mmCIF file of C-alpha atoms in Angstrom:
data_model
loop_
_atom_site.group_PDB
_atom_site.id
_atom_site.type_symbol
_atom_site.label_atom_id
_atom_site.label_comp_id
_atom_site.label_asym_id
_atom_site.label_seq_id
_atom_site.Cartn_x
_atom_site.Cartn_y
_atom_site.Cartn_z
ATOM 1 C CA UNK M 125 3.677 26.528 3.589
ATOM 2 C CA UNK M 126 3.339 24.658 0.284
ATOM 3 C CA UNK M 127 1.208 21.539 -0.162
ATOM 4 C CA UNK M 128 4.383 19.480 -0.580
ATOM 5 C CA UNK M 129 5.788 20.773 2.707
ATOM 6 C CA UNK M 130 2.496 20.053 4.471
ATOM 7 C CA UNK M 131 2.376 16.482 3.151
ATOM 8 C CA UNK M 132 5.979 15.855 4.201
ATOM 9 C CA UNK M 133 5.270 17.158 7.706
ATOM 10 C CA UNK M 134 2.088 15.090 8.050
ATOM 11 C CA UNK M 135 3.864 11.899 6.946
ATOM 12 C CA UNK M 136 6.794 12.478 9.304
ATOM 13 C CA UNK M 137 4.589 13.481 12.243
ATOM 14 C CA UNK M 138 1.441 11.360 11.861
ATOM 15 C CA UNK M 139 2.567 8.604 9.478
ATOM 16 C CA UNK M 140 0.110 9.398 6.676
ATOM 17 C CA UNK M 141 -1.365 12.072 4.436
ATOM 18 C CA UNK M 142 -3.887 12.283 1.587
ATOM 19 C CA UNK M 143 -3.624 14.005 -1.804
ATOM 20 C CA UNK M 144 -6.743 14.770 -3.851
ATOM 21 C CA UNK M 145 -7.301 14.743 -7.619
ATOM 22 C CA UNK M 146 -4.231 12.799 -8.719
ATOM 23 C CA UNK M 147 -6.339 11.046 -11.390
ATOM 24 C CA UNK M 148 -9.275 12.145 -13.531
ATOM 25 C CA UNK M 149 -12.410 10.014 -13.876
ATOM 26 C CA UNK M 150 -11.305 9.121 -17.399
ATOM 27 C CA UNK M 151 -7.913 7.917 -16.154
ATOM 28 C CA UNK M 152 -9.558 5.829 -13.422
ATOM 29 C CA UNK M 153 -11.937 4.208 -15.911
ATOM 30 C CA UNK M 154 -9.021 3.357 -18.209
ATOM 31 C CA UNK M 155 -7.101 1.709 -15.342
ATOM 32 C CA UNK M 156 -10.161 -0.287 -14.301
ATOM 33 C CA UNK M 157 -10.824 -1.435 -17.863
ATOM 34 C CA UNK M 158 -7.299 -2.889 -18.138
ATOM 35 C CA UNK M 159 -7.749 -4.719 -14.826
ATOM 36 C CA UNK M 160 -11.136 -6.078 -15.939
ATOM 37 C CA UNK M 161 -9.643 -7.378 -19.197
ATOM 38 C CA UNK M 162 -6.724 -9.174 -17.538
ATOM 39 C CA UNK M 163 -6.503 -12.975 -17.351
ATOM 40 C CA UNK M 164 -7.558 -13.716 -13.776
ATOM 41 C CA UNK M 165 -6.577 -17.397 -13.835
ATOM 42 C CA UNK M 166 -2.966 -16.714 -12.828
ATOM 43 C CA UNK M 167 -1.746 -17.803 -9.401
ATOM 44 C CA UNK M 168 -1.123 -14.185 -8.377
ATOM 45 C CA UNK M 169 -4.865 -13.505 -8.737
ATOM 46 C CA UNK M 170 -6.975 -14.260 -5.672
ATOM 47 C CA UNK M 171 -10.730 -14.216 -6.081
ATOM 48 C CA UNK M 172 -13.505 -14.945 -3.572
ATOM 49 C CA UNK M 173 -16.908 -13.560 -2.640
ATOM 50 C CA UNK M 174 -15.214 -11.195 -0.154
ATOM 51 C CA UNK M 175 -12.060 -10.167 -1.989
ATOM 52 C CA UNK M 176 -10.431 -9.924 -5.393
ATOM 53 C CA UNK M 177 -6.702 -9.221 -5.302
ATOM 54 C CA UNK M 178 -3.842 -9.192 -7.800
ATOM 55 C CA UNK M 179 -0.343 -9.533 -6.406
ATOM 56 C CA UNK M 180 2.542 -8.153 -8.464
ATOM 57 C CA UNK M 181 0.037 -6.017 -10.339
ATOM 58 C CA UNK M 182 2.580 -4.092 -12.420
ATOM 59 C CA UNK M 183 4.249 -7.345 -13.479
ATOM 60 C CA UNK M 184 1.020 -9.148 -14.277
ATOM 61 C CA UNK M 185 -0.538 -6.218 -16.186
ATOM 62 C CA UNK M 186 2.515 -4.274 -17.428
ATOM 63 C CA UNK M 187 0.434 -2.219 -19.843
ATOM 64 C CA UNK M 188 -1.169 -0.515 -16.837
ATOM 65 C CA UNK M 189 2.104 1.058 -15.683
ATOM 66 C CA UNK M 190 2.015 4.233 -17.785
ATOM 67 C CA UNK M 191 -1.578 4.906 -16.741
ATOM 68 C CA UNK M 192 -0.832 4.398 -13.043
ATOM 69 C CA UNK M 193 2.287 6.557 -13.197
ATOM 70 C CA UNK M 194 0.740 9.610 -14.776
ATOM 71 C CA UNK M 195 2.507 12.963 -14.474
ATOM 72 C CA UNK M 196 0.632 13.819 -11.278
ATOM 73 C CA UNK M 197 1.736 10.681 -9.429
ATOM 74 C CA UNK M 198 5.325 10.973 -10.651
ATOM 75 C CA UNK M 199 5.407 14.546 -9.362
ATOM 76 C CA UNK M 200 4.083 13.440 -5.967
ATOM 77 C CA UNK M 201 6.750 10.747 -5.657
ATOM 78 C CA UNK M 202 9.553 13.051 -6.778
ATOM 79 C CA UNK M 203 8.540 15.989 -4.596
ATOM 80 C CA UNK M 204 7.632 14.103 -1.412
ATOM 81 C CA UNK M 205 9.916 11.022 -1.494
ATOM 82 C CA UNK M 206 12.823 12.154 -3.688
ATOM 83 C CA UNK M 207 14.195 11.285 -7.110
ATOM 84 C CA UNK M 208 15.888 8.007 -6.175
ATOM 85 C CA UNK M 209 12.839 5.955 -5.153
ATOM 86 C CA UNK M 210 11.674 2.875 -7.078
ATOM 87 C CA UNK M 211 8.755 0.437 -6.867
ATOM 88 C CA UNK M 212 9.204 -2.649 -4.669
ATOM 89 C CA UNK M 213 5.634 -4.005 -4.413
ATOM 90 C CA UNK M 214 2.269 -3.565 -6.143
ATOM 91 C CA UNK M 215 -1.126 -5.063 -5.295
ATOM 92 C CA UNK M 216 -4.687 -4.453 -6.468
ATOM 93 C CA UNK M 217 -7.453 -4.886 -3.876
ATOM 94 C CA UNK M 218 -11.157 -5.036 -4.671
ATOM 95 C CA UNK M 219 -13.455 -5.171 -1.661
ATOM 96 C CA UNK M 220 -16.891 -5.985 -3.203
ATOM 97 C CA UNK M 221 -20.106 -4.248 -2.207
ATOM 98 C CA UNK M 222 -21.286 -7.155 -0.059
ATOM 99 C CA UNK M 223 -17.948 -7.868 1.609
ATOM 100 C CA UNK M 224 -17.798 -8.616 5.322
ATOM 101 C CA UNK M 225 -14.010 -8.764 5.134
ATOM 102 C CA UNK M 226 -12.420 -7.116 8.174
ATOM 103 C CA UNK M 227 -8.713 -6.563 8.776
ATOM 104 C CA UNK M 228 -7.651 -5.936 12.366
ATOM 105 C CA UNK M 229 -4.962 -3.476 13.404
ATOM 106 C CA UNK M 230 -1.483 -4.378 12.149
ATOM 107 C CA UNK M 231 1.753 -2.980 10.766
ATOM 108 C CA UNK M 232 3.163 -3.925 7.351
ATOM 109 C CA UNK M 233 6.350 -5.633 8.490
ATOM 110 C CA UNK M 234 7.379 -7.739 5.481
ATOM 111 C CA UNK M 235 8.890 -7.085 2.069
ATOM 112 C CA UNK M 236 8.587 -9.156 -1.125
ATOM 113 C CA UNK M 237 11.825 -10.755 -2.335
ATOM 114 C CA UNK M 238 12.962 -13.141 -5.070
ATOM 115 C CA UNK M 239 14.005 -16.124 -2.939
ATOM 116 C CA UNK M 240 14.516 -17.442 0.576
ATOM 117 C CA UNK M 241 18.026 -17.285 1.991
ATOM 118 C CA UNK M 242 19.361 -17.338 5.523
ATOM 119 C CA UNK M 243 20.477 -13.824 6.435
ATOM 120 C CA UNK M 244 21.131 -12.272 9.815
ATOM 121 C CA UNK M 245 18.230 -10.079 10.981
ATOM 122 C CA UNK M 246 15.962 -11.238 8.135
ATOM 123 C CA UNK M 247 13.006 -13.300 9.343
ATOM 124 C CA UNK M 248 10.513 -14.762 9.852
ATOM 125 C CA UNK M 249 9.683 -15.854 6.308
ATOM 126 C CA UNK M 250 6.318 -16.523 4.643
ATOM 127 C CA UNK M 251 5.131 -17.564 1.191
ATOM 128 C CA UNK M 252 1.852 -16.468 -0.432
ATOM 129 C CA UNK M 253 0.867 -17.617 -3.913
ATOM 130 C CA UNK M 254 4.489 -18.378 -4.729
ATOM 131 C CA UNK M 255 5.756 -15.028 -3.450
ATOM 132 C CA UNK M 256 8.465 -14.976 -0.758
ATOM 133 C CA UNK M 257 8.077 -12.396 1.986
ATOM 134 C CA UNK M 258 10.373 -11.676 4.899
ATOM 135 C CA UNK M 259 10.568 -9.291 7.820
ATOM 136 C CA UNK M 260 13.757 -7.257 7.249
ATOM 137 C CA UNK M 261 15.710 -5.074 9.684
ATOM 138 C CA UNK M 262 13.623 -2.173 10.946
ATOM 139 C CA UNK M 263 15.583 0.451 8.988
ATOM 140 C CA UNK M 264 14.473 -1.139 5.697
ATOM 141 C CA UNK M 265 10.810 -0.850 6.701
ATOM 142 C CA UNK M 266 11.233 2.700 7.994
ATOM 143 C CA UNK M 267 12.596 3.719 4.594
ATOM 144 C CA UNK M 268 9.510 2.558 2.658
ATOM 145 C CA UNK M 269 6.585 4.730 1.568
ATOM 146 C CA UNK M 270 3.232 3.248 0.552
ATOM 147 C CA UNK M 271 0.814 4.900 -1.861
ATOM 148 C CA UNK M 272 -2.797 3.724 -1.999
ATOM 149 C CA UNK M 273 -4.552 4.853 -5.187
ATOM 150 C CA UNK M 274 -8.299 5.044 -4.634
ATOM 151 C CA UNK M 275 -10.406 3.981 -7.606
ATOM 152 C CA UNK M 276 -13.674 4.601 -5.702
ATOM 153 C CA UNK M 277 -14.890 7.117 -3.141
ATOM 154 C CA UNK M 278 -13.898 5.531 0.150
ATOM 155 C CA UNK M 279 -15.045 6.266 3.685
ATOM 156 C CA UNK M 280 -15.597 4.372 6.931
ATOM 157 C CA UNK M 281 -18.698 2.696 5.440
ATOM 158 C CA UNK M 282 -16.870 0.829 2.672
ATOM 159 C CA UNK M 283 -13.533 -0.088 4.174
ATOM 160 C CA UNK M 284 -11.483 3.101 4.387
ATOM 161 C CA UNK M 285 -8.336 2.515 6.390
ATOM 162 C CA UNK M 286 -8.414 3.398 10.060
ATOM 163 C CA UNK M 287 -5.028 4.412 11.427
ATOM 164 C CA UNK M 288 -3.479 5.305 14.750
ATOM 165 C CA UNK M 289 -1.573 8.549 14.102
ATOM 166 C CA UNK M 290 2.074 8.610 15.195
ATOM 167 C CA UNK M 291 2.154 4.866 15.877
ATOM 168 C CA UNK M 292 4.848 4.528 13.170
ATOM 169 C CA UNK M 293 7.236 6.328 15.531
ATOM 170 C CA UNK M 294 7.100 3.455 18.033
ATOM 171 C CA UNK M 295 9.001 0.937 15.872
ATOM 172 C CA UNK M 296 7.417 -2.520 16.284
ATOM 173 C CA UNK M 297 4.109 -1.858 18.036
ATOM 174 C CA UNK M 298 2.081 -4.997 18.672
ATOM 175 C CA UNK M 299 -1.693 -4.547 18.305
ATOM 176 C CA UNK M 300 -2.308 -6.313 21.611
ATOM 177 C CA UNK M 301 -0.282 -3.560 23.296
ATOM 178 C CA UNK M 302 -2.333 -0.635 21.978
ATOM 179 C CA UNK M 303 -3.163 1.659 24.877
ATOM 180 C CA UNK M 304 -6.586 3.059 23.977
ATOM 181 C CA UNK M 305 -6.419 5.408 26.945
ATOM 182 C CA UNK M 306 -3.751 7.389 25.091
ATOM 183 C CA UNK M 307 -4.221 6.412 21.419
ATOM 184 C CA UNK M 308 -6.880 7.644 18.999
ATOM 185 C CA UNK M 309 -7.892 6.321 15.607
ATOM 186 C CA UNK M 310 -8.617 8.237 12.426
ATOM 187 C CA UNK M 311 -10.597 7.119 9.366
ATOM 188 C CA UNK M 312 -8.725 7.979 6.167
ATOM 189 C CA UNK M 313 -11.531 8.953 3.793
ATOM 190 C CA UNK M 314 -10.289 9.433 0.223
ATOM 191 C CA UNK M 315 -12.198 10.534 -2.852
ATOM 192 C CA UNK M 316 -12.037 8.616 -6.127
ATOM 193 C CA UNK M 317 -8.875 9.672 -7.945
ATOM 194 C CA UNK M 318 -7.095 10.659 -4.747
ATOM 195 C CA UNK M 319 -4.284 8.862 -2.961
ATOM 196 C CA UNK M 320 -3.270 8.081 0.592
ATOM 197 C CA UNK M 321 0.433 8.019 1.452
ATOM 198 C CA UNK M 322 1.442 6.097 4.571
ATOM 199 C CA UNK M 323 4.420 4.631 6.364
ATOM 200 C CA UNK M 324 4.242 0.817 6.706
ATOM 201 C CA UNK M 325 4.837 0.969 10.466
ATOM 202 C CA UNK M 326 1.659 2.945 11.131
ATOM 203 C CA UNK M 327 -0.948 0.725 12.790
ATOM 204 C CA UNK M 328 -3.886 0.391 10.396
ATOM 205 C CA UNK M 329 -7.067 -1.627 9.991
ATOM 206 C CA UNK M 330 -9.968 -1.915 7.566
ATOM 207 C CA UNK M 331 -13.636 -2.248 8.519
ATOM 208 C CA UNK M 332 -16.362 -4.271 6.878
ATOM 209 C CA UNK M 333 -18.406 -2.768 4.053
ATOM 210 C CA UNK M 334 -21.834 -1.593 5.202
ATOM 211 C CA UNK M 335 -23.083 0.694 2.416
ATOM 212 C CA UNK M 336 -23.122 -1.606 -0.633
ATOM 213 C CA UNK M 337 -20.325 0.303 -2.367
ATOM 214 C CA UNK M 338 -17.112 -1.095 -3.810
ATOM 215 C CA UNK M 339 -13.673 -0.150 -2.520
ATOM 216 C CA UNK M 340 -10.999 -0.696 -5.169
ATOM 217 C CA UNK M 341 -7.438 0.318 -4.352
ATOM 218 C CA UNK M 342 -3.996 -0.029 -5.935
ATOM 219 C CA UNK M 343 -1.318 -0.412 -3.262
ATOM 220 C CA UNK M 344 2.269 0.441 -4.297
ATOM 221 C CA UNK M 345 5.364 0.446 -2.073
ATOM 222 C CA UNK M 346 8.529 2.457 -2.775
ATOM 223 C CA UNK M 347 12.087 2.292 -1.442
ATOM 224 C CA UNK M 348 15.458 3.811 -2.308
ATOM 225 C CA UNK M 349 17.427 1.178 -0.420
ATOM 226 C CA UNK M 350 19.121 -1.843 -1.986
ATOM 227 C CA UNK M 351 18.999 -5.211 -0.218
ATOM 228 C CA UNK M 352 22.015 -7.390 0.647
ATOM 229 C CA UNK M 353 23.576 -8.928 -2.477
ATOM 230 C CA UNK M 354 22.043 -12.329 -1.702
ATOM 231 C CA UNK M 355 18.505 -10.918 -2.077
ATOM 232 C CA UNK M 356 16.587 -8.909 -4.644
ATOM 233 C CA UNK M 357 13.306 -7.018 -4.422
ATOM 234 C CA UNK M 358 10.876 -9.257 -6.312
ATOM 235 C CA UNK M 359 9.172 -6.340 -8.051
ATOM 236 C CA UNK M 360 11.937 -3.757 -8.291
ATOM 237 C CA UNK M 361 10.950 -1.335 -11.046
ATOM 238 C CA UNK M 362 11.998 2.138 -12.117
ATOM 239 C CA UNK M 363 8.922 4.003 -13.278
ATOM 240 C CA UNK M 364 10.374 7.168 -14.830
#
């Protein structure tokens, strides 16, 4: 079995997989330097003592795109997802060393779009920092892959994701309905320069930081599905 086959099987079966050594230390440092030099006064930048985040990262810092989509990442996307996938969302998360920020178990049920329109089976709607988000029909969510690029070594002590394997197979799975007599959780430890690939419907959470180490991640979502003509993906981008 090849690595690609193994990753495909793990994603289909468990809802996630990890790939090591997608980026070198030099590539990571270059990405971080471009983020550090960006103008953080824009409305898509959110900064507090517990979190620094940049929504629409690839739009706000377009010069970072070529560095993020190095040959290794493009090969991963092509081999595991297919050749017709494109970017639909990008976010940078920085959980500082002293962060007590905790995210409880949830599924990623919304997509980012260009405007709010009334469409059957699209809703509810939310708006964050001027960005429209909506819960689409379940088949749209099932078609998405998420890649989390780890810019630091990450384990359960500095906010590595905890997931419930196979929960993505249960469609909408409310956290209050988790049956801990039958479910187990797994911490997704990832080394700096590695990536985690996950399906948005997998139940996932993030613990508080306890070891005084940063956890910086670039979150990118991919789809190969077009939306109804009335709507557009707000960050649709071909990266090849």
